[in-house]
mmCIF file of C-alpha atoms in Angstrom:
data_model
loop_
_atom_site.group_PDB
_atom_site.id
_atom_site.type_symbol
_atom_site.label_atom_id
_atom_site.label_comp_id
_atom_site.label_asym_id
_atom_site.label_seq_id
_atom_site.Cartn_x
_atom_site.Cartn_y
_atom_site.Cartn_z
ATOM 1 C CA MET X 161 -91.850 -228.408 -76.940
ATOM 2 C CA LYS X 162 -90.899 -230.519 -74.216
ATOM 3 C CA VAL X 163 -87.453 -231.625 -76.110
ATOM 4 C CA LYS X 164 -86.414 -227.761 -75.050
ATOM 5 C CA LYS X 165 -87.364 -227.424 -72.111
ATOM 6 C CA TRP X 166 -86.548 -231.173 -70.546
ATOM 7 C CA MET X 167 -82.825 -229.614 -72.550
ATOM 8 C CA ARG X 168 -82.451 -227.111 -70.145
ATOM 9 C CA ASP X 169 -83.547 -227.956 -67.197
ATOM 10 C CA ALA X 170 -80.768 -230.380 -67.913
ATOM 11 C CA HIS X 171 -77.923 -227.698 -68.217
ATOM 12 C CA MET X 172 -79.278 -226.484 -65.197
ATOM 13 C CA TYR X 173 -78.988 -229.360 -63.325
ATOM 14 C CA VAL X 174 -76.051 -230.248 -64.636
ATOM 15 C CA GLY X 175 -74.263 -226.836 -64.156
ATOM 16 C CA LEU X 176 -75.580 -226.555 -61.048
ATOM 17 C CA LEU X 177 -73.519 -230.215 -60.143
ATOM 18 C CA THR X 178 -70.344 -229.064 -61.947
ATOM 19 C CA SER X 179 -70.425 -225.855 -60.311
ATOM 20 C CA LEU X 180 -70.419 -227.575 -57.017
ATOM 21 C CA ILE X 181 -67.566 -230.607 -57.813
ATOM 22 C CA VAL X 182 -65.184 -226.316 -59.390
ATOM 23 C CA LEU X 183 -66.695 -224.910 -55.746
ATOM 24 C CA MET X 184 -64.851 -227.795 -54.014
ATOM 25 C CA LEU X 185 -61.678 -228.284 -56.462
ATOM 26 C CA SER X 186 -61.850 -224.751 -56.308
ATOM 27 C CA ILE X 187 -61.566 -224.504 -52.328
ATOM 28 C CA THR X 188 -59.841 -227.327 -51.755
ATOM 29 C CA GLY X 189 -56.764 -225.829 -54.354
ATOM 30 C CA PHE X 190 -56.978 -222.720 -52.572
ATOM 31 C CA LEU X 191 -56.128 -224.262 -49.386
ATOM 32 C CA MET X 192 -53.516 -226.096 -50.664
ATOM 33 C CA ASN X 193 -51.740 -224.648 -53.178
ATOM 34 C CA ASP X 194 -49.036 -222.244 -51.135
ATOM 35 C CA HIS X 195 -51.417 -221.301 -48.261
ATOM 36 C CA LYS X 196 -50.428 -225.072 -45.690
ATOM 37 C CA ALA X 197 -51.290 -222.932 -41.621
ATOM 38 C CA ALA X 198 -54.889 -223.428 -43.138
ATOM 39 C CA TRP X 199 -55.082 -227.011 -43.564
ATOM 40 C CA THR X 200 -51.931 -228.141 -41.641
ATOM 41 C CA PRO X 201 -52.367 -229.301 -38.356
ATOM 42 C CA GLY X 202 -48.932 -227.344 -36.223
ATOM 43 C CA ASN X 203 -46.025 -226.965 -37.498
ATOM 44 C CA GLU X 204 -45.535 -227.739 -40.725
ATOM 45 C CA GLN X 205 -41.408 -227.467 -40.083
ATOM 46 C CA GLN X 206 -40.070 -231.063 -39.772
ATOM 47 C CA SER X 207 -37.081 -231.207 -37.366
ATOM 48 C CA MET X 208 -34.820 -234.307 -35.910
ATOM 49 C CA SER X 209 -33.011 -234.285 -33.245
ATOM 50 C CA GLY X 210 -30.637 -236.301 -31.846
ATOM 51 C CA ARG X 211 -27.721 -238.014 -32.706
ATOM 52 C CA LYS X 212 -28.688 -239.784 -35.970
ATOM 53 C CA PRO X 213 -26.520 -239.489 -39.064
ATOM 54 C CA ALA X 214 -27.900 -237.207 -41.373
ATOM 55 C CA GLY X 215 -25.127 -238.596 -44.308
ATOM 56 C CA GLY X 216 -23.175 -241.449 -45.441
ATOM 57 C CA ALA X 217 -20.309 -243.629 -43.615
ATOM 58 C CA GLY X 218 -17.833 -240.387 -42.339
ATOM 59 C CA GLY X 219 -19.517 -238.347 -45.731
ATOM 60 C CA LEU X 220 -21.509 -235.313 -46.858
ATOM 61 C CA GLY X 221 -24.384 -234.681 -44.202
ATOM 62 C CA ILE X 222 -27.751 -232.987 -45.711
ATOM 63 C CA ALA X 223 -27.052 -229.782 -43.569
ATOM 64 C CA GLU X 224 -24.051 -229.602 -45.695
ATOM 65 C CA ALA X 225 -24.949 -230.824 -48.551
ATOM 66 C CA VAL X 226 -27.794 -227.936 -48.754
ATOM 67 C CA GLN X 227 -25.299 -225.688 -47.870
ATOM 68 C CA LYS X 228 -22.730 -226.903 -50.884
ATOM 69 C CA GLY X 229 -25.757 -225.086 -52.466
ATOM 70 C CA VAL X 230 -26.247 -222.523 -50.835
ATOM 71 C CA GLU X 231 -22.564 -221.868 -51.443
ATOM 72 C CA SER X 232 -22.534 -222.332 -55.125
ATOM 73 C CA GLY X 233 -25.373 -220.219 -55.531
ATOM 74 C CA ALA X 234 -27.343 -222.113 -57.129
ATOM 75 C CA TYR X 235 -30.011 -221.752 -55.408
ATOM 76 C CA LYS X 236 -31.566 -220.491 -51.757
ATOM 77 C CA ALA X 237 -32.012 -221.717 -48.805
ATOM 78 C CA GLU X 238 -35.341 -220.383 -47.982
ATOM 79 C CA ASP X 239 -36.575 -221.306 -51.572
ATOM 80 C CA ILE X 240 -35.541 -225.851 -50.673
ATOM 81 C CA ARG X 241 -39.029 -227.215 -50.823
ATOM 82 C CA SER X 242 -37.138 -230.598 -49.569
ATOM 83 C CA VAL X 243 -34.746 -232.814 -49.032
ATOM 84 C CA PHE X 244 -34.739 -236.675 -50.504
ATOM 85 C CA ASN X 245 -31.341 -238.532 -49.621
ATOM 86 C CA MET X 246 -30.459 -241.247 -52.366
ATOM 87 C CA GLY X 247 -28.057 -243.379 -51.288
ATOM 88 C CA GLY X 248 -25.063 -241.216 -49.657
ATOM 89 C CA ILE X 249 -26.899 -238.372 -52.943
ATOM 90 C CA TYR X 250 -29.427 -235.796 -51.576
ATOM 91 C CA ARG X 251 -31.811 -235.351 -54.066
ATOM 92 C CA ILE X 252 -32.695 -230.524 -53.485
ATOM 93 C CA ALA X 253 -36.400 -229.932 -54.378
ATOM 94 C CA THR X 254 -36.693 -225.902 -54.921
ATOM 95 C CA THR X 255 -39.338 -223.563 -55.489
ATOM 96 C CA LYS X 256 -37.887 -222.096 -57.774
ATOM 97 C CA ASN X 257 -35.163 -223.580 -59.480
ATOM 98 C CA GLY X 258 -35.569 -227.018 -60.462
ATOM 99 C CA GLN X 259 -34.037 -229.687 -58.562
ATOM 100 C CA PHE X 260 -30.282 -230.465 -57.893
ATOM 101 C CA LEU X 261 -28.169 -233.161 -56.500
ATOM 102 C CA VAL X 262 -25.133 -232.588 -54.210
ATOM 103 C CA GLY X 263 -22.983 -235.759 -53.975
ATOM 104 C CA GLN X 264 -20.966 -236.967 -51.925
ATOM 105 C CA ASP X 265 -18.147 -235.166 -53.236
ATOM 106 C CA GLY X 266 -19.930 -231.312 -52.514
ATOM 107 C CA LYS X 267 -20.833 -231.295 -55.794
ATOM 108 C CA VAL X 268 -24.151 -229.179 -57.594
ATOM 109 C CA THR X 269 -25.276 -230.632 -60.335
ATOM 110 C CA PRO X 270 -28.879 -229.509 -62.115
ATOM 111 C CA PHE X 271 -31.317 -232.900 -61.886
ATOM 112 C CA ALA X 272 -32.378 -232.176 -65.957
ATOM 113 C CA GLU X 273 -36.017 -234.280 -65.358
ATOM 114 C CA GLU X 274 -36.110 -236.916 -69.160
ATOM 115 C CA ASN X 275 -40.433 -235.581 -69.648
ATOM 116 C CA LYS X 276 -39.248 -231.739 -71.199
ATOM 117 C CA GLY X 277 -41.469 -230.408 -73.494
ATOM 118 C CA ALA X 278 -45.746 -230.617 -73.023
ATOM 119 C CA SER X 279 -46.228 -232.510 -70.300
ATOM 120 C CA GLN X 280 -43.365 -230.982 -68.238
ATOM 121 C CA THR X 281 -45.184 -227.226 -68.387
ATOM 122 C CA ILE X 282 -48.126 -229.161 -68.361
ATOM 123 C CA LYS X 283 -46.997 -230.217 -65.037
ATOM 124 C CA GLN X 284 -45.418 -227.129 -63.805
ATOM 125 C CA LEU X 285 -49.013 -225.443 -64.471
ATOM 126 C CA HIS X 286 -50.441 -226.887 -62.257
ATOM 127 C CA LYS X 287 -47.736 -226.844 -59.821
ATOM 128 C CA GLY X 288 -48.474 -222.921 -59.973
ATOM 129 C CA PHE X 289 -45.102 -222.326 -62.037
ATOM 130 C CA PHE X 290 -45.169 -220.925 -65.124
ATOM 131 C CA LEU X 291 -41.325 -220.050 -67.348
ATOM 132 C CA GLY X 292 -40.136 -219.970 -64.162
ATOM 133 C CA TYR X 293 -42.522 -217.992 -62.460
ATOM 134 C CA ASP X 294 -44.540 -218.726 -59.791
ATOM 135 C CA ILE X 295 -48.204 -217.484 -60.694
ATOM 136 C CA ARG X 296 -49.474 -219.377 -57.079
ATOM 137 C CA TRP X 297 -51.209 -215.861 -56.599
ATOM 138 C CA LEU X 298 -53.510 -215.855 -60.488
ATOM 139 C CA LEU X 299 -54.273 -219.162 -59.730
ATOM 140 C CA ASP X 300 -55.913 -217.757 -56.084
ATOM 141 C CA ILE X 301 -57.236 -215.339 -58.372
ATOM 142 C CA GLY X 302 -58.489 -218.002 -60.600
ATOM 143 C CA ALA X 303 -60.162 -219.671 -57.276
ATOM 144 C CA VAL X 304 -61.570 -216.515 -54.895
ATOM 145 C CA GLY X 305 -63.894 -215.627 -58.995
ATOM 146 C CA LEU X 306 -65.210 -219.362 -59.585
ATOM 147 C CA VAL X 307 -66.200 -219.580 -55.859
ATOM 148 C CA ILE X 308 -68.325 -216.464 -56.048
ATOM 149 C CA LEU X 309 -68.899 -217.454 -58.992
ATOM 150 C CA THR X 310 -70.614 -220.503 -58.320
ATOM 151 C CA GLY X 311 -71.666 -218.743 -54.995
ATOM 152 C CA THR X 312 -73.369 -216.669 -57.560
ATOM 153 C CA GLY X 313 -74.877 -219.630 -59.075
ATOM 154 C CA VAL X 314 -76.412 -221.597 -55.958
ATOM 155 C CA TYR X 315 -78.101 -217.942 -55.256
ATOM 156 C CA LEU X 316 -79.690 -217.464 -58.759
ATOM 157 C CA TYR X 317 -80.952 -221.189 -59.310
ATOM 158 C CA ILE X 318 -82.085 -220.652 -55.321
ATOM 159 C CA LYS X 319 -83.617 -217.570 -56.389
ATOM 160 C CA MET X 320 -85.230 -218.660 -59.498
ATOM 161 C CA LEU X 321 -87.204 -221.972 -57.616
ATOM 162 C CA MET X 322 -88.768 -219.577 -55.204
ATOM 163 C CA MET X 323 -90.264 -218.271 -58.108
ATOM 164 C CA LYS X 324 -91.417 -221.104 -60.078
ATOM 165 C CA MET X 325 -92.993 -221.796 -55.537
ATOM 166 C CA LYS X 326 -94.270 -218.436 -55.323
ATOM 167 C CA LYS X 327 -96.241 -219.067 -58.720
ATOM 168 C CA TRP X 328 -96.864 -222.459 -58.368
ATOM 169 C CA THR X 329 -99.004 -221.955 -55.328
ATOM 170 C CA ARG X 330 -100.304 -219.221 -56.726
ATOM 171 C CA VAL X 331 -101.709 -220.929 -59.392
ATOM 172 C CA LYS X 332 -103.064 -223.936 -57.766
ATOM 173 C CA GLY X 333 -104.851 -221.073 -54.980
ATOM 174 C CA GLN X 334 -106.424 -220.196 -58.153
ATOM 175 C CA ALA X 335 -107.928 -223.739 -59.640
ATOM 176 C CA ALA X 336 -109.980 -224.429 -55.561
#
């Protein structure tokens, strides 16, 4: 009988601790997923001004590299997440179409990552994409569901604890 009670208590406390960790991960995942305004102070857009060369020596600049890709139909300007200058070759990451390389000659080529297969699928799922579709809204629903489940679980645990306390004080009061 004692083993059964010990196991039930261990299950309850480990479950409570785990649910609090899941709560923390759900909230932070929800905020970081697509809601940068909730946790980024100030303007999340970064810009550069002045007379700084954005491209190579007299070569293609960042704006021109981005424009070449848009003109070629490889991606839309609003889908761009980041642009990296890799010594005159620009690596442009988009939210929907993957990544592209734009050389100094203006040629746009898809950037093929080496590790395709299961690891790539897992990476895409983690970022909120499945088979090329944006499923971040589904991850948001899952996060909200986990927050609700954790909140109700903690509430039920506290309610059960209060009932045990009432029963214990009642039994203790009758014994006196």
